[in-house]
Coordinates of C-alpha atoms in Angstrom, one line a residue:
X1318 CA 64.5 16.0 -11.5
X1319 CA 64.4 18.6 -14.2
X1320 CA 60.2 17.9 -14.7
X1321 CA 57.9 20.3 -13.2
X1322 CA 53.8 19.8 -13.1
X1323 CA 52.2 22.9 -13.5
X1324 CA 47.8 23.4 -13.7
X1325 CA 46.7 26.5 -14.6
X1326 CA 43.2 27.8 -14.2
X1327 CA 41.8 30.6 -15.8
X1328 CA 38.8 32.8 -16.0
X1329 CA 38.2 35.8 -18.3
X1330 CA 41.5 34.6 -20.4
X1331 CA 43.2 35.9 -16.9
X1332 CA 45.1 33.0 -15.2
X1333 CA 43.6 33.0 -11.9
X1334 CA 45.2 29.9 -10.1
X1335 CA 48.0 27.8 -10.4
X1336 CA 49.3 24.4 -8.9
X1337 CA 53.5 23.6 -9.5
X1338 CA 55.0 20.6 -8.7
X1339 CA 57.5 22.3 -7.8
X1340 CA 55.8 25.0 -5.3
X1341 CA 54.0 22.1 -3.8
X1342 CA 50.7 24.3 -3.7
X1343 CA 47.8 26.4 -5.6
X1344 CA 49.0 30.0 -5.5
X1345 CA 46.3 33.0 -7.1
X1346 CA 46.8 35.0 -9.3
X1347 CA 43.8 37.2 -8.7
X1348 CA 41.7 38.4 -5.8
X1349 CA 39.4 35.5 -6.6
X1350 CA 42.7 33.1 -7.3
X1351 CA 44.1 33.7 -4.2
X1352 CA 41.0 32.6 -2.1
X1353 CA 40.1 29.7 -4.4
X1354 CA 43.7 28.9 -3.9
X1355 CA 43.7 29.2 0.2
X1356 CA 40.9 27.1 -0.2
X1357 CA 42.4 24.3 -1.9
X1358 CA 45.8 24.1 -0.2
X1359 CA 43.7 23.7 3.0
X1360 CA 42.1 20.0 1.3
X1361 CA 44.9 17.8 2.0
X1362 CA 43.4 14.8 -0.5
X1363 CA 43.3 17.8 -3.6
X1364 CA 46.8 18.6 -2.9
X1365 CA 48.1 14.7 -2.9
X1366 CA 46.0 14.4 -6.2
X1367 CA 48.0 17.0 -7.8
X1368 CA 51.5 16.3 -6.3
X1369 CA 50.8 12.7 -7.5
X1370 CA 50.1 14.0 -11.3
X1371 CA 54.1 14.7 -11.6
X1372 CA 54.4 11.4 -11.2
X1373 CA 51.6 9.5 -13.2
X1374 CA 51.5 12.1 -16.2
X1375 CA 54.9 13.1 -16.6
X1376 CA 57.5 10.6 -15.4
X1377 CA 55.4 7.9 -17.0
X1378 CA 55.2 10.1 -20.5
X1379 CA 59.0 11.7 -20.2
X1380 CA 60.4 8.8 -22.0
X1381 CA 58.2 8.1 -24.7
X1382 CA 58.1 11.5 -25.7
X1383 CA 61.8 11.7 -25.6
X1384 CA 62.4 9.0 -27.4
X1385 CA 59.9 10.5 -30.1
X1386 CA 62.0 13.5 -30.8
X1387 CA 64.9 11.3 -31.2

């Protein structure tokens, strides 16, 4: 519950767009961010890719790691 999924992209060492698990979307950054971002919350397949990365990178990893540090 306490796991969030967050992609950033960035251009010019400027983050530019974002996806969060937790938003549920790409939100920009930048003038450029924002419309790449438009553009990719309108793909409905891009958007279940990256809601689906919570689940097969960091639920599946959580564990292991944790059990690491201990």
């Amino acid at each position: 519950k306490d796991i969030e999924y967050i992609r950033s992209y960035y251009f010019n060492k400027k983050e530019d767009t974002r996806f969060s698990s937790s938003v549920g979307k790409f939100v920009g950054f930048t003038e450029r961010g924002v419309r790449v971002a438009a553009a990719w919350n309108k793909d409905a397949s891009k958007l279940s890719a990256m809601k689906a990365q919570k689940e097969v990178y960091c639920l599946n990893h959580v564990q292991i790691d944790y059990n690491n540090i201990l």
